[in-house]
mmCIF file of C-alpha atoms and ligand atoms in Angstrom:
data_model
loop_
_atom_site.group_PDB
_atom_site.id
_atom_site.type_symbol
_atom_site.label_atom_id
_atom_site.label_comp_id
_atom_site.label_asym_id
_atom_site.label_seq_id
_atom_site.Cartn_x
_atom_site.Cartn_y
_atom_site.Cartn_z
ATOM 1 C CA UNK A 1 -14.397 8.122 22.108
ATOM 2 C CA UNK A 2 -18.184 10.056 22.229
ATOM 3 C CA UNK A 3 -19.235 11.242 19.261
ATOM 4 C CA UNK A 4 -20.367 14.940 19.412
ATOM 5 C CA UNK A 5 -23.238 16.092 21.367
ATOM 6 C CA UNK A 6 -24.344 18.828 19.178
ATOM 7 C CA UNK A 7 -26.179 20.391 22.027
ATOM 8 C CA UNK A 8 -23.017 21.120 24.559
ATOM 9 C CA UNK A 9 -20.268 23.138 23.856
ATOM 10 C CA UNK A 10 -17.070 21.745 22.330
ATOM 11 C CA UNK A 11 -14.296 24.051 21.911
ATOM 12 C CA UNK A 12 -11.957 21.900 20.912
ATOM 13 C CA UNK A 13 -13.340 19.416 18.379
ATOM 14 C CA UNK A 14 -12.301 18.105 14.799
ATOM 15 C CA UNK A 15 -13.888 16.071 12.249
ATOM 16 C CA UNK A 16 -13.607 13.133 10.844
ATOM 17 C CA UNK A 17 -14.536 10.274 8.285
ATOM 18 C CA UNK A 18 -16.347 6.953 10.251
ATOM 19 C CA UNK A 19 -16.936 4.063 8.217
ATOM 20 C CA UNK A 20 -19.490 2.774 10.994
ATOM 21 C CA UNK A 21 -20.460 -0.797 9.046
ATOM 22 C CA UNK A 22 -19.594 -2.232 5.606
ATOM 23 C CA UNK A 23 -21.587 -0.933 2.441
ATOM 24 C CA UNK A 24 -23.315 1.954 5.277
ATOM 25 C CA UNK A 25 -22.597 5.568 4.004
ATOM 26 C CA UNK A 26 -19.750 7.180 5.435
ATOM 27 C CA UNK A 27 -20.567 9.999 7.923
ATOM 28 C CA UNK A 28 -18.693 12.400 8.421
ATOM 29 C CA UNK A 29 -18.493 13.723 12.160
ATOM 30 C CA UNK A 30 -17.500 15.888 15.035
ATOM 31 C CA UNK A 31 -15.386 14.647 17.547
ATOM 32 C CA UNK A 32 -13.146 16.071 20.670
ATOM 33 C CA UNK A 33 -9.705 16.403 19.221
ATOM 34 C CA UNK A 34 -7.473 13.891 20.223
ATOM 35 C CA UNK A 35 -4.903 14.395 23.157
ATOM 36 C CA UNK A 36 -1.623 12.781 22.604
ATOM 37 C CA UNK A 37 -0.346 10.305 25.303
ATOM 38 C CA UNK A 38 2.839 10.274 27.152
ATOM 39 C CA UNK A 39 5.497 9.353 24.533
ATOM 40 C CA UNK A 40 2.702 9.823 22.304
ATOM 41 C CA UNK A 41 1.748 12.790 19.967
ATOM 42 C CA UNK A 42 -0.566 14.320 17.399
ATOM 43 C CA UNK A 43 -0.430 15.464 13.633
ATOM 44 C CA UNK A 44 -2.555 18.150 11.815
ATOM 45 C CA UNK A 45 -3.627 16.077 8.750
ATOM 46 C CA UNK A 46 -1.967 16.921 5.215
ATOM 47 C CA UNK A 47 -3.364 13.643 3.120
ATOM 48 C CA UNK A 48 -4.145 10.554 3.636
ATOM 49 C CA UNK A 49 -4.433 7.603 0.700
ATOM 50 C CA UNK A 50 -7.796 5.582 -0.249
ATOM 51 C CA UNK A 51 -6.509 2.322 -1.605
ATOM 52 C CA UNK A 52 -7.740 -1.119 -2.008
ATOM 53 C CA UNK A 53 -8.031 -1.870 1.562
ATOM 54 C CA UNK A 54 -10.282 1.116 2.093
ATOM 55 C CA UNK A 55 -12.408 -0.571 -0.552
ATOM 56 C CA UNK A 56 -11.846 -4.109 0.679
ATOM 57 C CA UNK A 57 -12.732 -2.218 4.146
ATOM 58 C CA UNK A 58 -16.239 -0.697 2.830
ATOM 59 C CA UNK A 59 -17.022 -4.189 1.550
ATOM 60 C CA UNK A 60 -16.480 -6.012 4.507
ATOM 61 C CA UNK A 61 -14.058 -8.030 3.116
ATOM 62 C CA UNK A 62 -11.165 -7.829 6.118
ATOM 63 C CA UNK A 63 -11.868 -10.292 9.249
ATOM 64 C CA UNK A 64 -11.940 -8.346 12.410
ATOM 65 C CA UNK A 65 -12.333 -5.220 11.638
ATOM 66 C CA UNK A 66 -13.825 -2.886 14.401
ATOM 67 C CA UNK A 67 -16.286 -1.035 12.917
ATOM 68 C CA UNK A 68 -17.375 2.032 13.627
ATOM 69 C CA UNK A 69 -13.542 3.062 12.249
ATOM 70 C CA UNK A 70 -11.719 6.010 10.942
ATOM 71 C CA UNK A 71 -10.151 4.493 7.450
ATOM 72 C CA UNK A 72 -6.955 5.783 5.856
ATOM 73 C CA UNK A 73 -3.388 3.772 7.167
ATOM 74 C CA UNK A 74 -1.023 5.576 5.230
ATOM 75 C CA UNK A 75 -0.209 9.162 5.854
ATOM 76 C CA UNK A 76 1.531 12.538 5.803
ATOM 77 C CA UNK A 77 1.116 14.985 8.460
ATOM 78 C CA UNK A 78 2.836 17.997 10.631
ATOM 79 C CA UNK A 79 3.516 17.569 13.990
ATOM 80 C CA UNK A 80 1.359 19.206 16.320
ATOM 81 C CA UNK A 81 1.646 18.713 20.044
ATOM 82 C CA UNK A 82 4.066 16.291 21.653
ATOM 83 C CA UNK A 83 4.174 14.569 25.313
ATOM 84 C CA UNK A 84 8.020 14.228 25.639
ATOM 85 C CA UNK A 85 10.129 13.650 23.199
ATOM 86 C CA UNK A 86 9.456 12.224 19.591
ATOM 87 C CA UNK A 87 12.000 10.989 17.549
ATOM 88 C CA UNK A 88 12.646 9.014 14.705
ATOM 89 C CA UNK A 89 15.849 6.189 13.644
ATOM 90 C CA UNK A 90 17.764 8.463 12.229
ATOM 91 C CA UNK A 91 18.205 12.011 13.753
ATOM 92 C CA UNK A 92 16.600 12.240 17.115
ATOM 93 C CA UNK A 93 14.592 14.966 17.450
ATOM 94 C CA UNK A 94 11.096 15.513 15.626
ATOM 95 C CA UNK A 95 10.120 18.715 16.842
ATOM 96 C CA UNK A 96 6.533 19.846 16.350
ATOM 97 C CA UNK A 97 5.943 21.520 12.821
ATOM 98 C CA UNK A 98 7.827 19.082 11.277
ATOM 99 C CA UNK A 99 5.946 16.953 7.669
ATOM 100 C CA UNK A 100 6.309 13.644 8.947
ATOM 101 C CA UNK A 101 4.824 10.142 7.608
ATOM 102 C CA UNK A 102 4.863 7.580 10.118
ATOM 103 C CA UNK A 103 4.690 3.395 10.223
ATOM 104 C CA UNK A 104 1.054 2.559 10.370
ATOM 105 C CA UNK A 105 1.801 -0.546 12.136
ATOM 106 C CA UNK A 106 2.285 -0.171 15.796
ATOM 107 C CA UNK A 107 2.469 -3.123 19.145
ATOM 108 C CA UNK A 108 4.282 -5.933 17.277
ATOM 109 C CA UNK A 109 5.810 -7.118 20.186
ATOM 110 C CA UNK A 110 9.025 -7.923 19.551
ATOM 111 C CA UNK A 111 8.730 -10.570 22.179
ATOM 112 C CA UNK A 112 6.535 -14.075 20.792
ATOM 113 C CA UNK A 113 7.629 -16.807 18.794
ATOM 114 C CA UNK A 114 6.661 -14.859 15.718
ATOM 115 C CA UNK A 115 8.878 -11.906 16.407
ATOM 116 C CA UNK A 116 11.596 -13.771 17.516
ATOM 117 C CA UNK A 117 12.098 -17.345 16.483
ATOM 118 C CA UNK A 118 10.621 -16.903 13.392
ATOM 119 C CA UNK A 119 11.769 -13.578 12.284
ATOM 120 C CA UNK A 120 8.558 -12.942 10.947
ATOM 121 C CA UNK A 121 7.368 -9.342 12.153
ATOM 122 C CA UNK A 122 4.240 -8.888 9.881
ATOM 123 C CA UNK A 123 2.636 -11.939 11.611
ATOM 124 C CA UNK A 124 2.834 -11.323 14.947
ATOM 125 C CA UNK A 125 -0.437 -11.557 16.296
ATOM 126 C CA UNK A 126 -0.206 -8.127 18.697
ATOM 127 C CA UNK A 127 0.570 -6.395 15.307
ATOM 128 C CA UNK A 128 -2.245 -3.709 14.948
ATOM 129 C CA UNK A 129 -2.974 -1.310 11.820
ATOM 130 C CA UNK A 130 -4.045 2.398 11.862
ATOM 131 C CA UNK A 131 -7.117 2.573 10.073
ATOM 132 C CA UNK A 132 -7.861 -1.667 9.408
ATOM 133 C CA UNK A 133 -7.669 -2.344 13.093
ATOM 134 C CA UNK A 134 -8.127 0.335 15.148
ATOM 135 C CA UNK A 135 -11.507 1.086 15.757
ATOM 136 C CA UNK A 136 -13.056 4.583 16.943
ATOM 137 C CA UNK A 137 -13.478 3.492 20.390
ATOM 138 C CA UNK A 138 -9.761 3.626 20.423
ATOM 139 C CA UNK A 139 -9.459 7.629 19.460
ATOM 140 C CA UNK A 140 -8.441 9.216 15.925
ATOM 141 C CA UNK A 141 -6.663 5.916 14.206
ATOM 142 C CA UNK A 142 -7.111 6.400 11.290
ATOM 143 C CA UNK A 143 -5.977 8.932 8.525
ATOM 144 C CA UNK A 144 -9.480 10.396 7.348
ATOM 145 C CA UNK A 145 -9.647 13.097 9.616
ATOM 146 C CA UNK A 146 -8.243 16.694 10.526
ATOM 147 C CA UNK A 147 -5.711 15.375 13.120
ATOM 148 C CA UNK A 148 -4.636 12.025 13.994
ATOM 149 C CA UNK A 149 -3.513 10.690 17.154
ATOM 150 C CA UNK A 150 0.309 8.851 17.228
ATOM 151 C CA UNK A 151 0.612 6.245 20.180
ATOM 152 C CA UNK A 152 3.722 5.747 22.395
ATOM 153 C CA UNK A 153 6.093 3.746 20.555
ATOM 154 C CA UNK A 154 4.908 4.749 16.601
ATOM 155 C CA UNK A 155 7.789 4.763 14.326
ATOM 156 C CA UNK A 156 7.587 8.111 12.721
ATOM 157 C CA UNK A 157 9.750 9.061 9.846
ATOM 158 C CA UNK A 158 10.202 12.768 8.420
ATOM 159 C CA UNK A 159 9.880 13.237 4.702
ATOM 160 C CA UNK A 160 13.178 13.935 3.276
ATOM 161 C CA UNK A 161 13.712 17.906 2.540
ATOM 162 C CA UNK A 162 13.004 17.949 -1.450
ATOM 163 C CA UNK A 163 10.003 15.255 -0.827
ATOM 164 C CA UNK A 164 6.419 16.323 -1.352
ATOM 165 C CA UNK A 165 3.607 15.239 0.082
ATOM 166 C CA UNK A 166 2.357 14.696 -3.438
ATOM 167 C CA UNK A 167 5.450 12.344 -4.160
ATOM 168 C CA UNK A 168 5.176 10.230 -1.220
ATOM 169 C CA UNK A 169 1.424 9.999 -1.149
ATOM 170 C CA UNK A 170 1.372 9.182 -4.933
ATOM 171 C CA UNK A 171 3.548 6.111 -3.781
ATOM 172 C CA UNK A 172 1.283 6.094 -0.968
ATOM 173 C CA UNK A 173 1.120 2.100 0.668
ATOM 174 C CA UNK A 174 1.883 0.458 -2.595
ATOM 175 C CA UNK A 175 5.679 1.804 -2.269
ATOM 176 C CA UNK A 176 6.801 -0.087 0.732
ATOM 177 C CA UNK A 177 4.779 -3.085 -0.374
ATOM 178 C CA UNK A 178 5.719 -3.021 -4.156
ATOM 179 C CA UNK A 179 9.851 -2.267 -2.496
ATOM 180 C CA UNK A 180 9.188 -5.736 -0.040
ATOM 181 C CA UNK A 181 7.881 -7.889 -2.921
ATOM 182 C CA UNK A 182 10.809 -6.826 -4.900
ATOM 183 C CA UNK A 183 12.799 -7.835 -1.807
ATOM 184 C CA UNK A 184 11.252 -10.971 -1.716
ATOM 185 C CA UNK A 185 11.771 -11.554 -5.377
ATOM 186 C CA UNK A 186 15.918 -11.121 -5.191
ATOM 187 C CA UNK A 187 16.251 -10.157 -8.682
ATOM 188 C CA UNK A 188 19.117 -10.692 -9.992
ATOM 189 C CA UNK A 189 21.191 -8.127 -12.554
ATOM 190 C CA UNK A 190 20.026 -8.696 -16.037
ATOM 191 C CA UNK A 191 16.985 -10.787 -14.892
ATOM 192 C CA UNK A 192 13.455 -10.284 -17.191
ATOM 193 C CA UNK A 193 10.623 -9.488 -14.950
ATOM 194 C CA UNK A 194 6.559 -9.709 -15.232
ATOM 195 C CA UNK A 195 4.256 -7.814 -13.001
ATOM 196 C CA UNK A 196 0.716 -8.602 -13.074
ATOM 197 C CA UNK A 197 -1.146 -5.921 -12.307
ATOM 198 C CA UNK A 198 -0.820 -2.087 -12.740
ATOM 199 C CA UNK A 199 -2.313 -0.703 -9.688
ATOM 200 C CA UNK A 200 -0.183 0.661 -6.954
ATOM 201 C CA UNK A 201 0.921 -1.857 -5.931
ATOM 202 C CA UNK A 202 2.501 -3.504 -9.583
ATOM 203 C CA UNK A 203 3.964 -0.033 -10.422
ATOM 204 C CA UNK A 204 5.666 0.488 -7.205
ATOM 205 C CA UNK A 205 7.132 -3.380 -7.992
ATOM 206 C CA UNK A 206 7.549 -2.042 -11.538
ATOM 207 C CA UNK A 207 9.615 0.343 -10.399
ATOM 208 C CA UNK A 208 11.551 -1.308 -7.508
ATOM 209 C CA UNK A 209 12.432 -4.260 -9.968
ATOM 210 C CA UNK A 210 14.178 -1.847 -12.441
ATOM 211 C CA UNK A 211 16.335 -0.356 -9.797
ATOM 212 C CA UNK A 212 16.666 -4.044 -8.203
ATOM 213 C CA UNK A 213 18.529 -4.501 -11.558
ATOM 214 C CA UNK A 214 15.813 -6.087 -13.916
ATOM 215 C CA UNK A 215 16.823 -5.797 -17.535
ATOM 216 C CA UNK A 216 13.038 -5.047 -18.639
ATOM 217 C CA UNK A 217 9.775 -5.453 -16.952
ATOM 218 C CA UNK A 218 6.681 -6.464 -18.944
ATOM 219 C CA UNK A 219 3.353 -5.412 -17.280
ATOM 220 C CA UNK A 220 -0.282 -7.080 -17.519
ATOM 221 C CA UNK A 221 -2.830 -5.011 -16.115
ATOM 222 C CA UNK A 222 -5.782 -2.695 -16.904
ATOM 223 C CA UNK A 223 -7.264 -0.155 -17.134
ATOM 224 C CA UNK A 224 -5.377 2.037 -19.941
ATOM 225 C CA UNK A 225 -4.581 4.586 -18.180
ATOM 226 C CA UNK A 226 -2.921 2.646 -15.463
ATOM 227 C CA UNK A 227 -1.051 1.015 -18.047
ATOM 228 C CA UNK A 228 0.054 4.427 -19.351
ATOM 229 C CA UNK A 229 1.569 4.879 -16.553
ATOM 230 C CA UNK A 230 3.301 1.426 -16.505
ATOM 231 C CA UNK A 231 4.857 2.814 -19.369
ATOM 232 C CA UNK A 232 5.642 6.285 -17.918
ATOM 233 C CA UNK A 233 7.440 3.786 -15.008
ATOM 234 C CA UNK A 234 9.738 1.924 -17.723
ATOM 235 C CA UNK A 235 7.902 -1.208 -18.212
ATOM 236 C CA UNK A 236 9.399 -2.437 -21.738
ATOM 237 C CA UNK A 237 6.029 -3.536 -22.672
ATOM 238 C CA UNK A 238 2.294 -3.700 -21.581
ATOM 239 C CA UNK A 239 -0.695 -6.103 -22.043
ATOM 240 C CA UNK A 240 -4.197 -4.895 -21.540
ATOM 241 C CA UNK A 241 -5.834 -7.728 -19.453
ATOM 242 C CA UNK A 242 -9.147 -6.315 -20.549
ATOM 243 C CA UNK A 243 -8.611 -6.310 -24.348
ATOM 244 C CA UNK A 244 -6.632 -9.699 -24.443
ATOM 245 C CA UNK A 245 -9.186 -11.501 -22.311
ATOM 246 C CA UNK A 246 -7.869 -15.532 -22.903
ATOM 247 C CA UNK A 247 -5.196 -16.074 -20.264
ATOM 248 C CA UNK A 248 -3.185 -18.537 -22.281
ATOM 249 C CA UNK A 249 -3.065 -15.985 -24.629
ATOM 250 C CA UNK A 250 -1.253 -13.843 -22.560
ATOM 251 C CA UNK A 251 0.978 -16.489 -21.280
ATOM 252 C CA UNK A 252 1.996 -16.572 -24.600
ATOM 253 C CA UNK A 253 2.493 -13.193 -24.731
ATOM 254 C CA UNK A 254 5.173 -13.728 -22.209
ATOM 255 C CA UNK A 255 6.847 -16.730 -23.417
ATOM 256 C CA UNK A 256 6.762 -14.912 -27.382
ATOM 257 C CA UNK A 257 9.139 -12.573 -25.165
ATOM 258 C CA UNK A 258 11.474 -14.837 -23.347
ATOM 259 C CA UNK A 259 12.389 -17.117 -25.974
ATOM 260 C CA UNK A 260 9.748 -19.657 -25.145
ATOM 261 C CA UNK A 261 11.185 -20.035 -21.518
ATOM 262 C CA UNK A 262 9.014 -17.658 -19.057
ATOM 263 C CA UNK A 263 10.090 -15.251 -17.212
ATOM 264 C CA UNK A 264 12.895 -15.207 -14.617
ATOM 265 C CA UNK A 265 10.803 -13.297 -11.761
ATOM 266 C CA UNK A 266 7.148 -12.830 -11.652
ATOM 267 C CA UNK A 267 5.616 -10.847 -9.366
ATOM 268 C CA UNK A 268 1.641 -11.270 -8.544
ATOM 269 C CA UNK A 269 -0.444 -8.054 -7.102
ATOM 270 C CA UNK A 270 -3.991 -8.366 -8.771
ATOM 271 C CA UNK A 271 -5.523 -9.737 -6.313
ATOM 272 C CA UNK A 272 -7.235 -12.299 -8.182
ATOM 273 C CA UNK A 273 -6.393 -15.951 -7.486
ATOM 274 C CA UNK A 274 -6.864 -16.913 -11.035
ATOM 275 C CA UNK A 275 -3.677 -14.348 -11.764
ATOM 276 C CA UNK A 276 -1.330 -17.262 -9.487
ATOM 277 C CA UNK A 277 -2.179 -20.006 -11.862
ATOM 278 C CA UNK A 278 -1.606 -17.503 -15.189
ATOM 279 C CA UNK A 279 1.610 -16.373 -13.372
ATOM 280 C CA UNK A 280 2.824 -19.468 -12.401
ATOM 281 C CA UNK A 281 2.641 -20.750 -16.912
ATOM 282 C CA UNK A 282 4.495 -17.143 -17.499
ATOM 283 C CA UNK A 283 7.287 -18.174 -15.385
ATOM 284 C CA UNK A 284 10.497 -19.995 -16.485
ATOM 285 C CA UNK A 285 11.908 -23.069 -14.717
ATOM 286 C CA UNK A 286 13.522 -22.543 -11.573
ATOM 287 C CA UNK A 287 11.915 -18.942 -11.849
ATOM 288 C CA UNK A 288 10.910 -16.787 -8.530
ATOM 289 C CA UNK A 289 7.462 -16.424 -8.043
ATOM 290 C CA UNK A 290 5.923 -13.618 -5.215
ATOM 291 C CA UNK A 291 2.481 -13.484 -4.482
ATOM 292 C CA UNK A 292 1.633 -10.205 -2.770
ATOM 293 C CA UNK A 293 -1.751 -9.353 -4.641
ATOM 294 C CA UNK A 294 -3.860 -11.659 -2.686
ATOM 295 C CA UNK A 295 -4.619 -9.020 0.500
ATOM 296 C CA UNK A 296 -8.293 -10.842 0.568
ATOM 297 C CA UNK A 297 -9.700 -14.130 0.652
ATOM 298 C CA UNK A 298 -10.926 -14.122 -2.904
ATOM 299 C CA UNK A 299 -11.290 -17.799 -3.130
ATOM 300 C CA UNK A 300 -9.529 -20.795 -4.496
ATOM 301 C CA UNK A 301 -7.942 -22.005 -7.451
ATOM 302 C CA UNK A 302 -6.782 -25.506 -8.737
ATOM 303 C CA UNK A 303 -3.185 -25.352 -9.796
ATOM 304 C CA UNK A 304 -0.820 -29.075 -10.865
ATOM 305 C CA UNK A 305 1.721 -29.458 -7.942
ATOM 306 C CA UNK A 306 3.837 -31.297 -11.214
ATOM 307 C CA UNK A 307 3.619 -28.809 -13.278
ATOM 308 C CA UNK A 308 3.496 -25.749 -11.877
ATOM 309 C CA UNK A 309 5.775 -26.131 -9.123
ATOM 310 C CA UNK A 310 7.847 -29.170 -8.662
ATOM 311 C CA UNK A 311 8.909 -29.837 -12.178
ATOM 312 C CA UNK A 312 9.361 -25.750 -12.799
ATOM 313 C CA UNK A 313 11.564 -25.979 -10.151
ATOM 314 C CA UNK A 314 9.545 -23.351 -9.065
ATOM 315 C CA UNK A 315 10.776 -20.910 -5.799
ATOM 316 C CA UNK A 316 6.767 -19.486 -4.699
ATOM 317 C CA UNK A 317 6.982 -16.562 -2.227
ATOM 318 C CA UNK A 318 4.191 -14.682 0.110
ATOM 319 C CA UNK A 319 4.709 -11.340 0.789
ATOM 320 C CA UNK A 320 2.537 -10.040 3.933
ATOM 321 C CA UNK A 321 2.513 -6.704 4.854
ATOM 322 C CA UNK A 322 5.739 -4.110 5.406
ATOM 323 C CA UNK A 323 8.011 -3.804 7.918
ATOM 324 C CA UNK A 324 9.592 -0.435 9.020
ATOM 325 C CA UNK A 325 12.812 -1.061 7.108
ATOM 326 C CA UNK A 326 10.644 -1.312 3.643
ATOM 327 C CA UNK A 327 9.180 1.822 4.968
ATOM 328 C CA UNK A 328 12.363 3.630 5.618
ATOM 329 C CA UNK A 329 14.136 2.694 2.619
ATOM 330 C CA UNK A 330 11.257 3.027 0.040
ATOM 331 C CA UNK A 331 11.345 6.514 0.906
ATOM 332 C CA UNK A 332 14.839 6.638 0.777
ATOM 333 C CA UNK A 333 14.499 5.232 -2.750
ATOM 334 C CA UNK A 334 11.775 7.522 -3.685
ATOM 335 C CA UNK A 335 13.688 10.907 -2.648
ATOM 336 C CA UNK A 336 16.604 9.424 -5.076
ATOM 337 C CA UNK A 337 14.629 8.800 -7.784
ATOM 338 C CA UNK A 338 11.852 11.228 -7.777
ATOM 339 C CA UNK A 339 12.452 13.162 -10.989
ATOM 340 C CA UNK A 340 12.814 9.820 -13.159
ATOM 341 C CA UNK A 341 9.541 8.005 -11.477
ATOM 342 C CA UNK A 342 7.459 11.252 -10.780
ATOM 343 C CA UNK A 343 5.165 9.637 -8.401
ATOM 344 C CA UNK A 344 3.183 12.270 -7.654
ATOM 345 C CA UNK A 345 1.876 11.789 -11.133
ATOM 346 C CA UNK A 346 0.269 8.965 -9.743
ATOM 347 C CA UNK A 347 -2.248 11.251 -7.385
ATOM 348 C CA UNK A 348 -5.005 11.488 -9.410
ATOM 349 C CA UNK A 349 -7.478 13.133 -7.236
ATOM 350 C CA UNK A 350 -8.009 14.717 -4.453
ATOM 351 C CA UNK A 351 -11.088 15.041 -2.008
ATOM 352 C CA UNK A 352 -11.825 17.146 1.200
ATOM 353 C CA UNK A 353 -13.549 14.755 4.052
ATOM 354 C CA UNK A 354 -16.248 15.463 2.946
ATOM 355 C CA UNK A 355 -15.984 13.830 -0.438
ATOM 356 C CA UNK A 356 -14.611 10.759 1.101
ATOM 357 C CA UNK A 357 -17.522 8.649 -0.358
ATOM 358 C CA UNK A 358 -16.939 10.268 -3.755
ATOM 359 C CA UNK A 359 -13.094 9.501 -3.263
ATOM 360 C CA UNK A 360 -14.070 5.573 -2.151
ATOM 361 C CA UNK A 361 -15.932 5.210 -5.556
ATOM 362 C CA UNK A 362 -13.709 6.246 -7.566
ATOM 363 C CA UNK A 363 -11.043 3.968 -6.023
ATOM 364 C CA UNK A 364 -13.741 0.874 -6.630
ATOM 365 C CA UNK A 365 -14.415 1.581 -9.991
ATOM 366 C CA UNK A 366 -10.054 1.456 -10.823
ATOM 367 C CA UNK A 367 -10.682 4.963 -12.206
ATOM 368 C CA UNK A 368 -7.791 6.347 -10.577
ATOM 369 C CA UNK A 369 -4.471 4.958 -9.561
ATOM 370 C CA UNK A 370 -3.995 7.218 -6.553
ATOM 371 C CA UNK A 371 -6.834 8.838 -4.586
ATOM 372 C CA UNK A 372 -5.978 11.398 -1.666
ATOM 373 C CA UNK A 373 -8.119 13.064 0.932
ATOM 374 C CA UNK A 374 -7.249 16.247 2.330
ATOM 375 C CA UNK A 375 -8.534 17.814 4.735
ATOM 376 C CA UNK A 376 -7.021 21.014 3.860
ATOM 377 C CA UNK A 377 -9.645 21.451 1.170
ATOM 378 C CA UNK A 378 -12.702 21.357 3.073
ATOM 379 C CA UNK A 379 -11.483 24.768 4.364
HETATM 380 ZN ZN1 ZN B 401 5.326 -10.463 18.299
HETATM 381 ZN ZN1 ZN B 402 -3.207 1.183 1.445
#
């Protein structure tokens, strides 16, 4: 895609947010709006989430990542323009109009040894991202922008009638993730439960681990007013990671809670390799342990095979990614549940486009749980 000639006409043109290189300031530009393909189609933006990976994208922290790109992977939008029929699992029909979210993972082929041997979906190597792998040269891919293009084949998925855009955006990609780590985790009725972490991604597991049957959830993150919200969620207790600074401290916090034994489940999303080791002493033996924090290389740590995992009995899960079932059902979930978890209390702010950088800071200094663009305010 050519960026905007500002000298010839362009009747039909939109703008956007391009990330062109890690740590360069965002632009924000004119482009020809996109054309849907056959089997494809288009949506007139409503929000789009900055998360972590938008960070994690600004900092160059993602291999192979085509820059210049369009950030923003998870999504609400209306329908605009179709080329044949769209339709989602469930209903058929998506006619244009309609608020729909969609799966931002799209080409996972169904067909290699990952897909099908494996069972393994999330690492196929065809698997592509809107807005982490699709670059500008590829068209509108990305959710900062005024309309996005959906390619043949995108899974799209209508919000449920009494959903709003706030609810599902304040859930935003940490509820299918937080819903598959609790998957991973197979909680069982009764079980106590420690989440490290209070960003989206621990509050969505928070959250998911009460419904997944948890007795009580205990919560170790930061800032305070993420943890506030921990406790909005139902976490029994919380334990500011910035105030109580020694980890074996805090792993005593845990045990002081679980009769000296550790907890049954612990589930990691910090995104700090020292958290595995300091999760791994706050679990009990034959505990369940999912790591689903660790998006980045962040570097190493030195844990005792003995200790930590062979004589704990330990079970030690990764959790990569979302599939479209995590999608479908987390919002399924959500639209259940949406007057006792109020998720849309988790949207903090919200930007226009051309904010974005504003937005992106805010998100990298953890003063916000959920940051939004939309577009609509720019108007
Ligand atoms: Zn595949
Ligand atoms: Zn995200």
């Amino acid at each position: 895609m050519c960026a905007y000639n500002p000298a010839e006409p362009m009747p039909d043109s939109i703008r956007c947010v391009v990330m062109t290189a890690p740590r360069a300031p965002l632009e924000l530009r004119r482009v020809p709006a996109p054309k849907p393909a056959p089997g494809g189609a288009t949506l007139e933006m409503v929000a789009s989430e900055v998360c972590g990976t938008d960070v994690h994208l600004y900092h160059g922290r993602l291999a192979g990542v085509p820059y210049p790109i369009v950030p923003g992977h998870v999504s609400v939008g209306r329908v605009l323009e179709t080329q044949g029929p769209l339709s989602d699992v469930e209903d058929g029909d998506v006619g244009v109009g309609r608020l729909v979210t969609f799966y931002d993972v799209f080409g996972t082929c169904g067909a290699c040894w990952h897909c099908l041997v494996a069972k393994a979906a999330t690492r196929c190597p065809h698997r592509r991202v809107y807005g982490i792998t699709t670059g500008l040269d590829e068209g509108l891919l990305g959710g900062w922008t005024e309309r996005i293009e959906l390619k043949p084949g995108v899974r799209v998925l209508p919000l449920p009638e009494d959903v709003t855009v706030e609810d599902f955006m304040g859930g935003g990609c940490g509820l299918p993730t937080g819903f598959h780590a609790v998957e991973r985790a197979e909680i069982a009725l009764g079980d106590t439960v420690v989440v490290q972490g209070s960003g989206p991604v621990g509050l969505n597991a928070l959250v998911f681990a009460q419904l997944a049957g948890a007795l009580r959830v205990l919560v170790t993150g930061a800032p305070a007013a993420r943890l506030a919200h921990a406790r909005r969620l139902g976490a029994e207790e919380v334990l500011d990671v910035g105030e109580t600074r020694d980890p074996a401290e805090r792993v005593r916090w845990v045990r002081e809670r679980t009769r000296g034994r550790g907890a049954d489940v612990v589930i990691e999303a910090t995104g700090n390799p020292e958290a595995v080791v300091e999760g791994l002493e706050m679990l009990r033996d034959g505990g369940r342990f999912v790591v689903v924090g660790q998006y980045t290389d962040a570097g190493d740590v030195t844990l005792n095979p003995h200790r930590h995992v062979n004589r704990r009995h330990a079970s030690i899960l990764g959790c990569w990614g979302y599939e479209y079932t995590h999608l479908h059902r987390s919002v399924l979930m959500l639209a259940r549940h949406r007057r006792r978890f109020a998720w849309s209390q988790l949207v903090t702010r919200e930007y226009p486009l051309g904010e974005a950088s504003r937005a992106l800071a805010d998100m990298e200094a953890l003063a916000v749980v959920k940051v939004l663009i939309r577009p609509g305010l720019d108007a």
